[in-house]
Short mmCIF file of C-alpha atoms in Angstrom, two decimals:
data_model
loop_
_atom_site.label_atom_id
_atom_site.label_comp_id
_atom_site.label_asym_id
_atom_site.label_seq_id
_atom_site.Cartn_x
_atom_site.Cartn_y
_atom_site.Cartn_z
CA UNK A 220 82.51 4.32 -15.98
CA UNK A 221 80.75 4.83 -12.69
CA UNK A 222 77.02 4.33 -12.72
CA UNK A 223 75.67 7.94 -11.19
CA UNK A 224 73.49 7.78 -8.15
CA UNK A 225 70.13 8.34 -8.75
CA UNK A 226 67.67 6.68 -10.66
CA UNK A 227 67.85 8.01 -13.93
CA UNK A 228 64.59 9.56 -14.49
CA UNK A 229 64.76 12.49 -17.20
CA UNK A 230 61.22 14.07 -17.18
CA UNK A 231 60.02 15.06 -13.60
CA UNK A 232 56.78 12.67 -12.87
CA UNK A 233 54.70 16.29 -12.07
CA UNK A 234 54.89 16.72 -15.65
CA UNK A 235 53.90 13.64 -16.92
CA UNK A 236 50.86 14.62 -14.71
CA UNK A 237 50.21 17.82 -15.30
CA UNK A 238 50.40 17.04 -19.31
CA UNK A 239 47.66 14.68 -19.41
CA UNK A 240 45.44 16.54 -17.19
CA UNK A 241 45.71 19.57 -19.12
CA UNK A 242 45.77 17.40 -22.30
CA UNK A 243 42.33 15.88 -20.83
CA UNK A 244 40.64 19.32 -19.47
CA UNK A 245 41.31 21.36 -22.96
CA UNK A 246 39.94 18.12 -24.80
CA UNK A 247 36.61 18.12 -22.68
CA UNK A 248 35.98 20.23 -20.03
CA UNK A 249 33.57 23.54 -19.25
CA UNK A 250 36.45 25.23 -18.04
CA UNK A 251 37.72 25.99 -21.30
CA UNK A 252 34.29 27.54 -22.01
CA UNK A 253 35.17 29.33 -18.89
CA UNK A 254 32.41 27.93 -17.39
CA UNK A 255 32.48 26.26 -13.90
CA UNK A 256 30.57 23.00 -14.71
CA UNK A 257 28.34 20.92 -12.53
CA UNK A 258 28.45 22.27 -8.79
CA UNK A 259 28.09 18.41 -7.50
CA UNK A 260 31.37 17.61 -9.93
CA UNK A 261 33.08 20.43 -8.47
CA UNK A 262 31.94 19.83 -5.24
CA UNK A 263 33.20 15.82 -5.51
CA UNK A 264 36.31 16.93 -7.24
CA UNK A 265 37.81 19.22 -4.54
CA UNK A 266 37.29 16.86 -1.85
CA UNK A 267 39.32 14.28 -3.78
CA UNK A 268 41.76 17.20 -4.83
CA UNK A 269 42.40 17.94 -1.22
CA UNK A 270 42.28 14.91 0.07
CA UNK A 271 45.68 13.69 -2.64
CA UNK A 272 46.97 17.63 -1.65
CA UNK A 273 47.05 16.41 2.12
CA UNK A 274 48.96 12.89 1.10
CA UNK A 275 50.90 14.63 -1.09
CA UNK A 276 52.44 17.35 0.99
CA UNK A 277 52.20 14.62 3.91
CA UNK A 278 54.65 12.28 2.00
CA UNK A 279 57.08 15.26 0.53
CA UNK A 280 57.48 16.01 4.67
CA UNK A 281 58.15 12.59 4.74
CA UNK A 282 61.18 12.22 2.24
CA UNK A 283 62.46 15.89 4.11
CA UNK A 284 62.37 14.61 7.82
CA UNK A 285 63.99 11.61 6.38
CA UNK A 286 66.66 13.63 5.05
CA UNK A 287 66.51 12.01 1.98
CA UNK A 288 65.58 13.39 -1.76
CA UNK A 289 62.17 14.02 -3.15
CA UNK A 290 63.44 14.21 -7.12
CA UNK A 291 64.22 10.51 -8.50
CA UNK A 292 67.32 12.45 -10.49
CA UNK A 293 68.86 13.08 -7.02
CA UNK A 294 70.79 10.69 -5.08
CA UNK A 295 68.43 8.31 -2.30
CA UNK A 296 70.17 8.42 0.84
CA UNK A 297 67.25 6.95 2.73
CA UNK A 298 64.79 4.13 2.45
CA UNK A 299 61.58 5.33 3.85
CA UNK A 300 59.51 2.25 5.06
CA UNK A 301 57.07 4.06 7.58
CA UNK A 302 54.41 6.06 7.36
CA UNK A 303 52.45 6.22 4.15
CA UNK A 304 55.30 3.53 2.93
CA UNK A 305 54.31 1.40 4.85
CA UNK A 306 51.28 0.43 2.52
CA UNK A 307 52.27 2.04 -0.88
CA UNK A 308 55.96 1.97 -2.01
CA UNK A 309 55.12 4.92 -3.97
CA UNK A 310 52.59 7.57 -1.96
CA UNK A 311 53.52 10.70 -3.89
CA UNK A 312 52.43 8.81 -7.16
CA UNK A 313 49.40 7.53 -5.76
CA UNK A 314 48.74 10.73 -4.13
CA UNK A 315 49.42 12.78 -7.15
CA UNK A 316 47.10 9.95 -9.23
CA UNK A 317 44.50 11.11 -6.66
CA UNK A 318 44.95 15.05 -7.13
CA UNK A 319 44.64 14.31 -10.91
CA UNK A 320 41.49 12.73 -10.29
CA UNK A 321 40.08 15.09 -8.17
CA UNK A 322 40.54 17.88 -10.67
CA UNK A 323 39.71 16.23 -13.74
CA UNK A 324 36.65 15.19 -11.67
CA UNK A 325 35.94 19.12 -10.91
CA UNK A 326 36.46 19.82 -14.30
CA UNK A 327 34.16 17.13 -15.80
CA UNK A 328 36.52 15.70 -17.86
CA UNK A 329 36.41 12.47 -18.93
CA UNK A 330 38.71 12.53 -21.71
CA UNK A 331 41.25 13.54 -18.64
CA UNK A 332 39.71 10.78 -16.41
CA UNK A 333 40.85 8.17 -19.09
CA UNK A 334 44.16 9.84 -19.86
CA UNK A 335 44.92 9.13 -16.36
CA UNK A 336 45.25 5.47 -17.23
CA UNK A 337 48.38 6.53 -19.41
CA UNK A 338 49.74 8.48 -17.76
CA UNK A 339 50.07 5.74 -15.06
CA UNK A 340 51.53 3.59 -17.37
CA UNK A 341 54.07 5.72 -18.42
CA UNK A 342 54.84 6.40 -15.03
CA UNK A 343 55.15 2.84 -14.39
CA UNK A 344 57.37 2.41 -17.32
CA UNK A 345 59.94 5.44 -17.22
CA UNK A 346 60.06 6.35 -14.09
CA UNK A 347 58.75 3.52 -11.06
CA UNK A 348 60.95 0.81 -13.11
CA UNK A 349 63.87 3.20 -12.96
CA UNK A 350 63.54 4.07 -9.45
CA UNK A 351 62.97 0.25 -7.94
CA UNK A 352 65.90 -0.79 -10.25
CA UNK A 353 68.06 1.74 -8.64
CA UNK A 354 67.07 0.66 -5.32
CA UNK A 355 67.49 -2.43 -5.70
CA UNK A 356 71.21 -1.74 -6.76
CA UNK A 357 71.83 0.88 -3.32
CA UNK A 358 69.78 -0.76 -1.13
CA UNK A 359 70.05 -4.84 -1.85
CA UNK A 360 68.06 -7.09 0.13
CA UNK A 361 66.59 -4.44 2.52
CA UNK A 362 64.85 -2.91 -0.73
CA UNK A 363 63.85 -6.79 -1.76
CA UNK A 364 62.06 -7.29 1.45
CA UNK A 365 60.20 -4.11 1.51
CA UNK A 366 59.22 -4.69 -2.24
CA UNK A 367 57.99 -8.33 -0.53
CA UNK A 368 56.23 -6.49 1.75
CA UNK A 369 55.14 -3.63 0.44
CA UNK A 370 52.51 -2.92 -2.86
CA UNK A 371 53.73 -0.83 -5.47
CA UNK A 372 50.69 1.56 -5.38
CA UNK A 373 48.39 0.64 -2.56
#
Protein backbone atom coordinates (compact mmCIF):
# COMPACT_ATOMS: atom_id res chain seq x y z
CA UNK A 1 0.00 0.00 0.00
CA UNK A 2 1.14 3.46 -0.96
CA UNK A 3 2.06 5.74 1.88
CA UNK A 4 -0.38 9.02 1.15
CA UNK A 5 1.32 12.34 0.80
CA UNK A 6 0.99 14.43 3.54
CA UNK A 7 1.99 14.23 6.91
CA UNK A 8 -0.60 12.56 8.64
CA UNK A 9 -1.81 14.99 11.08
CA UNK A 10 -5.60 14.30 12.14
CA UNK A 11 -6.56 17.30 14.39
CA UNK A 12 -5.80 20.76 12.75
CA UNK A 13 -2.93 22.45 15.12
CA UNK A 14 -5.59 25.76 15.40
CA UNK A 15 -7.50 23.54 17.50
CA UNK A 16 -5.14 22.21 19.67
CA UNK A 17 -4.71 26.01 20.26
CA UNK A 18 -7.75 27.33 20.47
CA UNK A 19 -8.75 24.37 23.11
CA UNK A 20 -6.33 25.21 25.65
CA UNK A 21 -6.79 28.83 25.45
CA UNK A 22 -10.35 28.61 25.90
CA UNK A 23 -9.74 25.70 28.37
CA UNK A 24 -7.32 28.35 30.24
CA UNK A 25 -9.63 31.69 29.90
CA UNK A 26 -13.01 29.82 31.27
CA UNK A 27 -10.69 28.32 34.12
CA UNK A 28 -9.38 31.89 35.17
CA UNK A 29 -10.08 34.80 33.48
CA UNK A 30 -12.43 38.20 34.08
CA UNK A 31 -13.81 37.69 30.84
CA UNK A 32 -16.02 35.08 31.89
CA UNK A 33 -17.27 37.53 34.55
CA UNK A 34 -17.69 39.61 31.52
CA UNK A 35 -15.45 41.86 32.83
CA UNK A 36 -12.50 43.37 30.84
CA UNK A 37 -9.66 42.87 33.43
CA UNK A 38 -6.60 44.93 34.05
CA UNK A 39 -6.25 47.75 31.26
CA UNK A 40 -2.20 47.31 31.46
CA UNK A 41 -2.92 43.26 30.80
CA UNK A 42 -5.06 44.13 28.04
CA UNK A 43 -3.02 46.71 26.89
CA UNK A 44 0.31 44.13 26.94
CA UNK A 45 -1.81 41.38 25.57
CA UNK A 46 -2.92 42.98 22.25
CA UNK A 47 0.39 44.11 21.36
CA UNK A 48 1.65 40.53 21.65
CA UNK A 49 -1.73 39.36 19.96
CA UNK A 50 -0.96 41.51 16.99
CA UNK A 51 2.32 41.22 16.85
CA UNK A 52 1.85 36.76 16.36
CA UNK A 53 -1.45 38.05 13.99
CA UNK A 54 1.22 39.90 11.72
CA UNK A 55 3.72 36.61 11.69
CA UNK A 56 0.99 34.60 11.35
CA UNK A 57 -0.78 35.95 8.32
CA UNK A 58 2.93 36.89 7.14
CA UNK A 59 3.91 33.13 7.06
CA UNK A 60 0.32 31.73 5.65
CA UNK A 61 1.32 34.37 2.51
CA UNK A 62 4.34 32.64 2.65
CA UNK A 63 3.24 28.89 2.14
CA UNK A 64 0.57 30.64 -0.74
CA UNK A 65 3.28 32.55 -2.84
CA UNK A 66 5.17 29.39 -2.49
CA UNK A 67 2.46 27.54 -3.98
CA UNK A 68 2.65 25.07 -1.54
CA UNK A 69 -0.04 23.86 1.30
CA UNK A 70 -0.76 25.52 4.57
CA UNK A 71 -2.76 22.23 6.19
CA UNK A 72 -0.11 19.40 7.27
CA UNK A 73 -3.07 16.81 5.90
CA UNK A 74 -2.39 18.22 2.38
CA UNK A 75 0.33 17.23 0.19
CA UNK A 76 3.93 19.64 0.59
CA UNK A 77 4.93 20.50 -2.76
CA UNK A 78 7.41 23.08 -1.56
CA UNK A 79 10.15 23.45 0.98
CA UNK A 80 10.06 26.95 2.18
CA UNK A 81 13.60 27.91 3.53
CA UNK A 82 13.34 31.84 3.31
CA UNK A 83 11.78 34.26 4.99
CA UNK A 84 10.55 33.61 8.49
CA UNK A 85 12.09 29.88 7.74
CA UNK A 86 14.94 30.92 7.64
CA UNK A 87 15.22 31.11 11.56
CA UNK A 88 12.22 28.92 12.73
CA UNK A 89 11.34 25.71 10.79
CA UNK A 90 7.97 26.18 12.09
CA UNK A 91 6.76 30.17 12.09
CA UNK A 92 3.01 29.55 12.04
CA UNK A 93 3.48 27.47 15.36
CA UNK A 94 5.60 29.89 16.91
CA UNK A 95 3.49 32.61 15.69
CA UNK A 96 0.30 31.05 16.75
CA UNK A 97 2.27 30.19 20.37
CA UNK A 98 2.63 34.00 20.37
CA UNK A 99 -1.17 34.93 19.55
CA UNK A 100 -2.04 32.46 22.40
CA UNK A 101 0.03 34.35 24.61
CA UNK A 102 -1.02 37.56 23.79
CA UNK A 103 -4.63 36.75 24.52
CA UNK A 104 -4.33 34.73 27.46
CA UNK A 105 -2.15 37.68 28.56
CA UNK A 106 -5.27 40.17 27.80
CA UNK A 107 -7.39 37.95 29.48
CA UNK A 108 -5.30 37.49 32.68
CA UNK A 109 -5.18 34.05 32.58
CA UNK A 110 -2.70 32.19 34.01
CA UNK A 111 -4.22 28.92 34.12
CA UNK A 112 -4.17 29.55 30.06
CA UNK A 113 -0.55 30.91 30.29
CA UNK A 114 0.53 27.44 31.73
CA UNK A 115 -1.71 25.39 29.47
CA UNK A 116 0.29 26.82 26.78
CA UNK A 117 3.18 24.62 27.84
CA UNK A 118 0.91 21.56 26.76
CA UNK A 119 -0.33 22.45 24.29
CA UNK A 120 3.24 22.87 22.84
CA UNK A 121 4.01 19.60 23.71
CA UNK A 122 1.33 18.06 22.11
CA UNK A 123 2.04 19.95 19.20
CA UNK A 124 5.47 18.76 19.28
CA UNK A 125 4.35 15.25 19.64
CA UNK A 126 1.34 14.77 17.09
CA UNK A 127 1.82 17.02 14.78
CA UNK A 128 5.80 18.71 14.33
CA UNK A 129 7.09 14.89 14.60
CA UNK A 130 4.64 13.96 11.89
CA UNK A 131 5.37 16.75 9.67
CA UNK A 132 9.51 16.59 9.87
CA UNK A 133 9.11 12.76 9.43
CA UNK A 134 7.23 13.32 6.31
CA UNK A 135 9.72 15.66 5.07
CA UNK A 136 12.29 13.93 5.64
CA UNK A 137 10.75 11.04 3.47
CA UNK A 138 9.76 13.82 0.25
CA UNK A 139 12.41 15.94 0.65
CA UNK A 140 15.73 13.72 1.74
CA UNK A 141 18.85 15.43 2.36
CA UNK A 142 17.65 18.96 1.34
CA UNK A 143 15.13 18.66 4.42
CA UNK A 144 18.32 17.17 6.60
CA UNK A 145 20.34 20.20 5.93
CA UNK A 146 17.74 22.72 6.61
CA UNK A 147 16.82 20.78 9.89
CA UNK A 148 20.96 21.27 10.40
CA UNK A 149 20.49 24.61 9.84
CA UNK A 150 17.51 25.63 10.91
CA UNK A 151 15.82 25.58 14.84
CA UNK A 152 12.69 23.93 15.23
CA UNK A 153 10.97 26.94 16.92
CA UNK A 154 13.26 29.91 16.95
Amino acid sequence: MEKPDNAGVRIPPPLYFLSFLALGIWQSSAWVQGKIGSPYMLAVGTIITVVGAIFLLKSVRKHETSGTNVEPWKPTTALITDGLHKYSRNPIYVAMAVTYLGIAIAASSLVAIVLLFFCLLLIRIFVIAKEEAYLEDKFGEEYLQYKEKVRRWI
